[in-house]
Amino acid sequence: METVLSGIRSTGNLHLGNYFGAIRNFVKMQYEHRCYFFIADYHSLTTHPTPGDLHRNVRQVLVEYLAAGIDPEAATLYIQSDVPEVTELYLLLNMNAYMGELERCTSFKEKIRKQPDNINAGLLTYPVLMAADILIHRAHKVPVGKDQEQHLEMARTFGNRFNRLYQTDYFPEPYAYNFGAELVKIPGLDGGTKMGKSEGEGNAIFLADEPAAIRKKVMRAVTDSGPAIPGEAMSQPVENLFNLMRAISSNDTVDHFMDAYNKATIRYGDMKKQLAEDIIAFTTPLREKILEIDADNDYLSKVAKMGAEKARESASKTVNDVRRIIGFRGF
Ligand code: TYM
């Protein structure tokens, strides 16, 4: 049986990118594998949320994970900060993580650009904490979107380095996973190539968005001003729209608009109307579940407690083993 681990940072509501990248198809694995789904709330501290926001966001991700179909009895669904063993492994791994490789990490360079006034050490060591999340359960498969590929490579580096240093094969190599297919990258609606929480207004469709908000965002999505010019490559914003449609709509719908695009008869207004309705049909059952679970505090606290217990059982075993391998001994 393989161990599968999937994580989401608690920085706000989940969007379609999170859902397709890290949840959708992976929920079915929970009955066949040892699955961990967790909320990375320590990671969210790099942007200094207020205590109120921190708690609200963790709760929201928990609700949305459950609404998306995670069965807390079958899988282990937990909050990172409920498992303090992660921080000990993070400290131990930090000793073998080198400044140069951390500074070269793409997500770190991006953060430096985006938040030049807050380049904290947590940002630099973000991939080490992420490696600790993965290695603490000795995971093999890590369902993630394309943006996390480099972080997975670093987790493998840190695990392998530990194994080499202590001449052991304790940590298996974790891989970014998507059923043998390409990793997913859901585009944004603002012409950018990635749907993301911090990409700005109108970029992301959230699972909890009301139909009116979805229609508004999709209708405002960036497209070309006229139909395709024969011989010219498809523009990025139009390609984004098609990619979003491929994830959400039926093949017939995609073929219909692709055909119109190729014949240069496409009307982007029509395409967006169709896309908005398909997204609404897709998210409505999720939104209804979100509202239902959100109202049930007792259930949420039961789920969190159960998840913390199960996750700590696995995590404390790893930390004990690692301490022993490193050479910490009692007297
Ligand atoms: P985060 O919170 O940014 O995103 C959570 C998951 O959603 C995926 N994702 C996307 N997939 C496809 N298209 C998109 N536009 C898109 N946007 C986000 C991400 O790839 C990710 O799988 N560092 C992680 C959280 C984390 C983690 C871990 C993940 C911490 N520790 C251990 C896996 C294992 C992050 O910030 O993801």
Short mmCIF file of C-alpha atoms and ligand atoms in Angstrom, two decimals:
data_model
loop_
_atom_site.label_atom_id
_atom_site.label_comp_id
_atom_site.label_asym_id
_atom_site.label_seq_id
_atom_site.Cartn_x
_atom_site.Cartn_y
_atom_site.Cartn_z
CA MET A 1 0.00 0.00 0.00
CA GLU A 2 1.37 3.39 -0.94
CA THR A 3 1.25 6.56 1.10
CA VAL A 4 -0.27 9.60 -0.56
CA LEU A 5 -0.07 13.12 0.83
CA SER A 6 -1.75 16.29 -0.41
CA GLY A 7 -1.53 19.76 1.14
CA ILE A 8 -3.13 23.16 0.68
CA ARG A 9 -1.99 26.42 2.25
CA SER A 10 -4.64 28.15 4.34
CA THR A 11 -4.63 31.53 2.68
CA GLY A 12 -8.29 31.82 1.70
CA ASN A 13 -11.06 30.02 -0.13
CA LEU A 14 -10.19 27.21 -2.51
CA HIS A 15 -10.33 27.93 -6.22
CA LEU A 16 -10.74 25.71 -9.24
CA GLY A 17 -6.94 25.42 -9.58
CA ASN A 18 -6.65 23.92 -6.08
CA TYR A 19 -9.57 21.62 -6.75
CA PHE A 20 -8.30 20.23 -10.05
CA GLY A 21 -4.63 20.27 -9.04
CA ALA A 22 -4.82 18.69 -5.62
CA ILE A 23 -8.23 17.25 -4.79
CA ARG A 24 -10.55 16.22 -7.55
CA ASN A 25 -9.31 12.88 -8.81
CA PHE A 26 -7.31 12.10 -5.73
CA VAL A 27 -10.31 11.75 -3.46
CA LYS A 28 -10.95 8.32 -4.94
CA MET A 29 -7.53 7.16 -3.76
CA GLN A 30 -8.55 7.42 -0.12
CA TYR A 31 -10.14 3.97 -0.14
CA GLU A 32 -7.19 2.21 -1.74
CA HIS A 33 -4.14 3.93 -0.25
CA ARG A 34 -2.93 5.44 2.98
CA CYS A 35 -3.99 9.02 2.28
CA TYR A 36 -3.18 12.19 4.16
CA PHE A 37 -4.81 15.51 3.29
CA PHE A 38 -3.69 18.45 5.34
CA ILE A 39 -4.02 22.20 5.75
CA ALA A 40 -0.66 23.99 5.68
CA ASP A 41 -1.29 26.74 8.21
CA TYR A 42 2.33 27.18 9.35
CA HIS A 43 3.14 27.91 5.71
CA SER A 44 0.51 30.63 5.61
CA LEU A 45 2.37 32.60 8.33
CA THR A 46 4.93 33.84 5.79
CA THR A 47 2.45 36.57 4.86
CA HIS A 48 1.62 37.51 8.50
CA PRO A 49 -2.16 36.96 8.69
CA THR A 50 -4.08 38.40 11.65
CA PRO A 51 -5.09 35.78 14.29
CA GLY A 52 -8.71 36.09 13.14
CA ASP A 53 -7.85 35.55 9.48
CA LEU A 54 -5.56 32.65 10.29
CA HIS A 55 -8.31 30.77 12.08
CA ARG A 56 -11.02 31.63 9.54
CA ASN A 57 -8.89 30.45 6.64
CA VAL A 58 -7.96 27.14 8.27
CA ARG A 59 -11.64 26.50 9.02
CA GLN A 60 -12.64 27.39 5.49
CA VAL A 61 -10.13 25.00 3.89
CA LEU A 62 -11.25 22.24 6.27
CA VAL A 63 -14.88 22.80 5.26
CA GLU A 64 -14.01 22.85 1.56
CA TYR A 65 -11.83 19.75 1.72
CA LEU A 66 -14.78 17.90 3.28
CA ALA A 67 -17.25 19.33 0.77
CA ALA A 68 -14.97 18.14 -2.03
CA GLY A 69 -15.40 14.56 -0.86
CA ILE A 70 -12.66 13.73 1.60
CA ASP A 71 -13.88 11.09 3.99
CA PRO A 72 -12.19 11.77 7.34
CA GLU A 73 -12.77 8.18 8.45
CA ALA A 74 -10.99 6.70 5.44
CA ALA A 75 -8.27 9.31 4.95
CA THR A 76 -6.36 11.31 7.55
CA LEU A 77 -7.48 14.94 7.25
CA TYR A 78 -5.55 17.22 9.58
CA ILE A 79 -4.23 20.68 10.30
CA GLN A 80 -0.44 21.05 10.08
CA SER A 81 -0.09 23.01 13.34
CA ASP A 82 -1.89 20.20 15.23
CA VAL A 83 1.15 18.04 14.48
CA PRO A 84 4.13 19.76 16.15
CA GLU A 85 6.38 16.80 15.19
CA VAL A 86 6.52 18.45 11.74
CA THR A 87 8.43 21.38 13.19
CA GLU A 88 11.06 19.13 14.74
CA LEU A 89 11.65 17.35 11.45
CA TYR A 90 11.78 20.77 9.76
CA LEU A 91 14.51 21.88 12.16
CA LEU A 92 16.50 18.71 11.60
CA LEU A 93 16.19 18.94 7.81
CA ASN A 94 17.23 22.61 7.88
CA MET A 95 20.69 21.52 8.98
CA ASN A 96 21.19 19.78 5.65
CA ALA A 97 19.52 22.37 3.40
CA TYR A 98 21.94 24.76 1.76
CA MET A 99 21.49 28.49 1.29
CA GLY A 100 22.37 28.33 -2.40
CA GLU A 101 19.72 25.79 -3.31
CA LEU A 102 17.08 27.59 -1.25
CA GLU A 103 17.90 30.95 -2.83
CA ARG A 104 17.70 29.45 -6.32
CA CYS A 105 14.19 28.12 -5.75
CA THR A 106 11.74 29.68 -8.22
CA SER A 107 8.98 30.28 -5.69
CA PHE A 108 11.44 32.12 -3.39
CA LYS A 109 12.59 34.37 -6.24
CA GLU A 110 8.97 35.07 -7.09
CA LYS A 111 8.19 35.99 -3.47
CA ILE A 112 11.13 38.37 -3.35
CA ARG A 113 9.61 40.12 -6.33
CA LYS A 114 6.07 40.12 -4.93
CA GLN A 115 6.74 41.04 -1.29
CA PRO A 116 10.09 42.85 -1.21
CA ASP A 117 9.31 44.31 2.24
CA ASN A 118 8.84 40.92 3.87
CA ILE A 119 11.57 38.54 2.77
CA ASN A 120 11.60 36.48 5.93
CA ALA A 121 13.56 33.31 6.73
CA GLY A 122 10.32 31.32 6.63
CA LEU A 123 10.07 32.10 2.92
CA LEU A 124 13.60 30.91 2.32
CA THR A 125 13.05 27.65 4.16
CA TYR A 126 9.50 27.14 2.85
CA PRO A 127 10.59 24.11 0.76
CA VAL A 128 12.21 22.54 3.83
CA LEU A 129 8.96 22.76 5.79
CA MET A 130 7.17 21.31 2.80
CA ALA A 131 9.68 18.47 2.63
CA ALA A 132 9.05 17.84 6.35
CA ASP A 133 5.28 17.62 5.64
CA ILE A 134 5.94 14.97 3.03
CA LEU A 135 8.73 13.03 4.72
CA ILE A 136 7.02 12.92 8.10
CA HIS A 137 4.59 10.33 6.70
CA ARG A 138 7.21 8.88 4.36
CA ALA A 139 4.89 9.62 1.44
CA HIS A 140 5.43 8.15 -2.02
CA LYS A 141 2.92 10.11 -4.05
CA VAL A 142 2.11 13.78 -3.69
CA PRO A 143 -0.86 15.02 -5.75
CA VAL A 144 -0.02 18.61 -6.71
CA GLY A 145 -0.43 21.05 -9.55
CA LYS A 146 2.41 21.90 -11.88
CA ASP A 147 3.54 24.88 -9.77
CA GLN A 148 4.72 22.55 -6.98
CA GLU A 149 6.95 20.35 -9.12
CA GLN A 150 10.19 22.03 -8.05
CA HIS A 151 9.24 21.76 -4.38
CA LEU A 152 8.81 18.03 -4.82
CA GLU A 153 12.22 17.80 -6.40
CA MET A 154 13.64 19.54 -3.33
CA ALA A 155 11.81 17.16 -0.99
CA ARG A 156 13.48 14.29 -2.83
CA THR A 157 16.85 16.02 -2.52
CA PHE A 158 16.47 16.50 1.24
CA GLY A 159 15.22 12.95 1.81
CA ASN A 160 18.01 11.43 -0.30
CA ARG A 161 20.62 13.60 1.37
CA PHE A 162 19.46 12.42 4.80
CA ASN A 163 19.61 8.81 3.62
CA ARG A 164 23.13 9.29 2.27
CA LEU A 165 24.40 11.16 5.28
CA TYR A 166 23.20 8.52 7.73
CA GLN A 167 23.66 5.57 5.38
CA THR A 168 20.05 4.48 5.56
CA ASP A 169 17.15 4.05 3.17
CA TYR A 170 14.66 5.43 5.67
CA PHE A 171 12.92 7.98 3.44
CA PRO A 172 11.32 6.80 0.19
CA GLU A 173 11.49 9.21 -2.78
CA PRO A 174 8.30 11.25 -3.03
CA TYR A 175 6.98 12.19 -6.48
CA ALA A 176 4.52 14.77 -7.73
CA TYR A 177 1.58 12.69 -8.84
CA ASN A 178 -1.30 12.78 -11.26
CA PHE A 179 -2.23 9.25 -12.37
CA GLY A 180 0.60 9.06 -14.85
CA ALA A 181 -0.67 12.16 -16.63
CA GLU A 182 0.83 15.65 -16.93
CA LEU A 183 0.50 17.76 -13.80
CA VAL A 184 -2.41 20.20 -14.01
CA LYS A 185 -2.15 23.95 -14.42
CA ILE A 186 -5.49 25.73 -14.37
CA PRO A 187 -5.15 29.19 -15.92
CA GLY A 188 -6.44 32.46 -14.51
CA LEU A 189 -9.14 34.65 -16.06
CA ASP A 190 -6.98 37.73 -16.25
CA GLY A 191 -4.85 36.55 -19.14
CA GLY A 192 -2.21 35.16 -16.74
CA THR A 193 -1.29 31.51 -17.00
CA LYS A 194 -2.09 30.51 -13.43
CA MET A 195 -5.20 30.67 -11.34
CA GLY A 196 -4.03 31.66 -7.88
CA LYS A 197 -5.22 33.18 -4.63
CA SER A 198 -2.73 36.01 -4.71
CA GLU A 199 -3.00 36.86 -8.39
CA GLY A 200 -5.45 39.71 -7.95
CA GLU A 201 -9.14 40.44 -8.42
CA GLY A 202 -11.00 38.47 -11.07
CA ASN A 203 -8.25 35.91 -11.68
CA ALA A 204 -9.75 33.03 -9.70
CA ILE A 205 -13.10 31.26 -9.48
CA PHE A 206 -13.67 29.99 -5.96
CA LEU A 207 -15.62 26.83 -5.17
CA ALA A 208 -17.86 28.88 -2.88
CA ASP A 209 -18.56 31.65 -5.42
CA GLU A 210 -22.22 32.51 -6.05
CA PRO A 211 -23.47 32.07 -9.64
CA ALA A 212 -23.70 35.85 -10.13
CA ALA A 213 -20.05 36.30 -9.14
CA ILE A 214 -18.99 33.49 -11.48
CA ARG A 215 -20.89 35.02 -14.43
CA LYS A 216 -19.35 38.40 -13.73
CA LYS A 217 -15.77 37.10 -13.51
CA VAL A 218 -16.03 34.89 -16.57
CA MET A 219 -17.66 37.57 -18.71
CA ARG A 220 -14.83 39.93 -17.76
CA ALA A 221 -12.13 37.40 -18.65
CA VAL A 222 -9.53 38.75 -21.01
CA THR A 223 -9.84 37.57 -24.64
CA ASP A 224 -8.83 38.86 -28.08
CA SER A 225 -10.85 41.68 -29.57
CA GLY A 226 -11.55 39.86 -32.82
CA PRO A 227 -11.61 36.32 -34.19
CA ALA A 228 -8.48 34.35 -34.94
CA ILE A 229 -6.23 35.52 -37.72
CA PRO A 230 -5.38 32.54 -39.94
CA GLY A 231 -1.78 31.49 -39.54
CA GLU A 232 -1.27 33.29 -36.23
CA ALA A 233 -0.74 31.39 -32.98
CA MET A 234 -3.53 31.42 -30.42
CA SER A 235 -3.08 34.21 -27.89
CA GLN A 236 -2.39 33.32 -24.25
CA PRO A 237 -5.73 34.63 -22.89
CA VAL A 238 -7.71 32.66 -25.49
CA GLU A 239 -5.66 29.56 -24.85
CA ASN A 240 -6.41 30.02 -21.13
CA LEU A 241 -10.13 30.14 -21.82
CA PHE A 242 -9.94 26.94 -23.85
CA ASN A 243 -7.88 25.24 -21.15
CA LEU A 244 -10.42 26.18 -18.50
CA MET A 245 -13.19 24.92 -20.76
CA ARG A 246 -11.34 21.63 -21.26
CA ALA A 247 -11.24 21.12 -17.49
CA ILE A 248 -14.90 21.96 -16.93
CA SER A 249 -17.07 21.51 -20.03
CA SER A 250 -17.97 18.50 -22.16
CA ASN A 251 -15.79 17.51 -25.10
CA ASP A 252 -18.63 18.46 -27.47
CA THR A 253 -18.69 21.98 -26.12
CA VAL A 254 -14.93 22.36 -26.44
CA ASP A 255 -15.03 20.97 -30.01
CA HIS A 256 -17.83 23.33 -30.94
CA PHE A 257 -15.90 26.45 -29.92
CA MET A 258 -12.61 25.15 -31.25
CA ASP A 259 -14.29 24.63 -34.58
CA ALA A 260 -15.65 28.17 -34.51
CA TYR A 261 -12.19 29.45 -33.56
CA ASN A 262 -10.61 27.62 -36.49
CA LYS A 263 -13.25 28.98 -38.89
CA ALA A 264 -12.73 32.47 -37.41
CA THR A 265 -16.45 32.69 -36.61
CA ILE A 266 -15.99 32.50 -32.83
CA ARG A 267 -17.77 34.99 -30.59
CA TYR A 268 -15.94 35.11 -27.29
CA GLY A 269 -19.06 36.44 -25.56
CA ASP A 270 -20.90 33.23 -26.44
CA MET A 271 -18.00 31.08 -25.39
CA LYS A 272 -17.77 32.85 -22.02
CA LYS A 273 -21.52 32.56 -21.42
CA GLN A 274 -21.31 28.82 -21.99
CA LEU A 275 -18.21 28.49 -19.82
CA ALA A 276 -19.84 30.43 -16.97
CA GLU A 277 -22.93 28.19 -17.02
CA ASP A 278 -20.78 25.05 -17.09
CA ILE A 279 -18.73 26.28 -14.15
CA ILE A 280 -21.90 27.09 -12.22
CA ALA A 281 -23.33 23.61 -12.92
CA PHE A 282 -20.05 22.18 -11.70
CA THR A 283 -19.61 24.24 -8.53
CA THR A 284 -23.24 24.43 -7.37
CA PRO A 285 -23.30 21.03 -5.62
CA LEU A 286 -19.95 21.88 -4.03
CA ARG A 287 -21.20 25.25 -2.82
CA GLU A 288 -24.29 23.65 -1.29
CA LYS A 289 -22.14 21.12 0.57
CA ILE A 290 -19.82 23.90 1.75
CA LEU A 291 -22.76 25.79 3.27
CA GLU A 292 -24.08 22.65 4.94
CA ILE A 293 -20.75 21.64 6.50
CA ASP A 294 -19.88 25.21 7.46
CA ALA A 295 -22.93 25.26 9.75
CA ASP A 296 -21.82 22.16 11.68
CA ASN A 297 -19.22 23.19 14.22
CA ASP A 298 -19.44 19.96 16.23
CA TYR A 299 -18.65 17.92 13.15
CA LEU A 300 -15.68 20.13 12.25
CA SER A 301 -14.18 19.89 15.70
CA LYS A 302 -14.64 16.12 15.71
CA VAL A 303 -12.94 15.83 12.31
CA ALA A 304 -10.00 18.02 13.35
CA LYS A 305 -9.47 16.07 16.56
CA MET A 306 -9.60 12.71 14.83
CA GLY A 307 -7.24 13.92 12.09
CA ALA A 308 -4.72 15.26 14.59
CA GLU A 309 -4.66 11.96 16.47
CA LYS A 310 -4.14 9.85 13.35
CA ALA A 311 -1.52 12.19 11.88
CA ARG A 312 0.44 12.41 15.13
CA GLU A 313 0.61 8.66 15.42
CA SER A 314 2.44 8.44 12.10
CA ALA A 315 4.46 11.63 12.64
CA SER A 316 5.76 10.75 16.10
CA LYS A 317 6.95 7.38 14.87
CA THR A 318 8.97 9.06 12.11
CA VAL A 319 10.46 11.67 14.42
CA ASN A 320 11.48 8.99 16.92
CA ASP A 321 13.11 6.96 14.17
CA VAL A 322 14.89 10.02 12.77
CA ARG A 323 16.19 11.04 16.20
CA ARG A 324 17.56 7.57 16.70
CA ILE A 325 19.16 7.49 13.22
CA ILE A 326 20.80 10.88 13.82
CA GLY A 327 22.21 9.69 17.11
CA PHE A 328 20.10 11.27 19.86
CA ARG A 329 20.16 8.77 22.72
CA GLY A 330 18.80 8.69 26.24
CA PHE A 331 21.02 8.06 29.28
P1 TYM B 1 -1.19 26.00 -2.60
O1 TYM B 1 -1.97 26.21 -1.36
O2 TYM B 1 -0.72 27.19 -3.35
O3 TYM B 1 -2.03 25.11 -3.58
C1 TYM B 1 -2.62 23.89 -3.15
C2 TYM B 1 -2.61 22.88 -4.27
O4 TYM B 1 -3.32 23.41 -5.39
C3 TYM B 1 -2.49 23.36 -6.54
N1 TYM B 1 -2.77 24.52 -7.40
C4 TYM B 1 -3.04 24.41 -8.70
N2 TYM B 1 -3.10 23.34 -9.52
C5 TYM B 1 -3.39 23.58 -10.81
N3 TYM B 1 -3.63 24.82 -11.32
C6 TYM B 1 -3.55 25.92 -10.54
N4 TYM B 1 -3.78 27.12 -11.03
C7 TYM B 1 -3.25 25.73 -9.16
N5 TYM B 1 -3.09 26.60 -8.10
C8 TYM B 1 -2.79 25.82 -7.04
C9 TYM B 1 -1.06 23.42 -6.03
O5 TYM B 1 -0.17 22.88 -6.97
C10 TYM B 1 -1.17 22.58 -4.79
O6 TYM B 1 -1.12 21.21 -5.13
N6 TYM B 1 3.28 24.68 -0.85
C11 TYM B 1 1.92 24.20 -1.10
C12 TYM B 1 1.25 23.68 0.14
C13 TYM B 1 1.98 22.57 0.77
C14 TYM B 1 2.08 21.21 0.32
C15 TYM B 1 2.88 20.55 1.26
C16 TYM B 1 1.57 20.56 -0.78
C17 TYM B 1 2.71 22.66 1.92
N7 TYM B 1 3.23 21.46 2.21
C18 TYM B 1 3.20 19.20 1.11
C19 TYM B 1 1.88 19.19 -0.93
C20 TYM B 1 2.67 18.54 0.01
C21 TYM B 1 1.12 25.37 -1.62
O7 TYM B 1 1.41 26.50 -1.37
O8 TYM B 1 0.02 25.01 -2.34
#
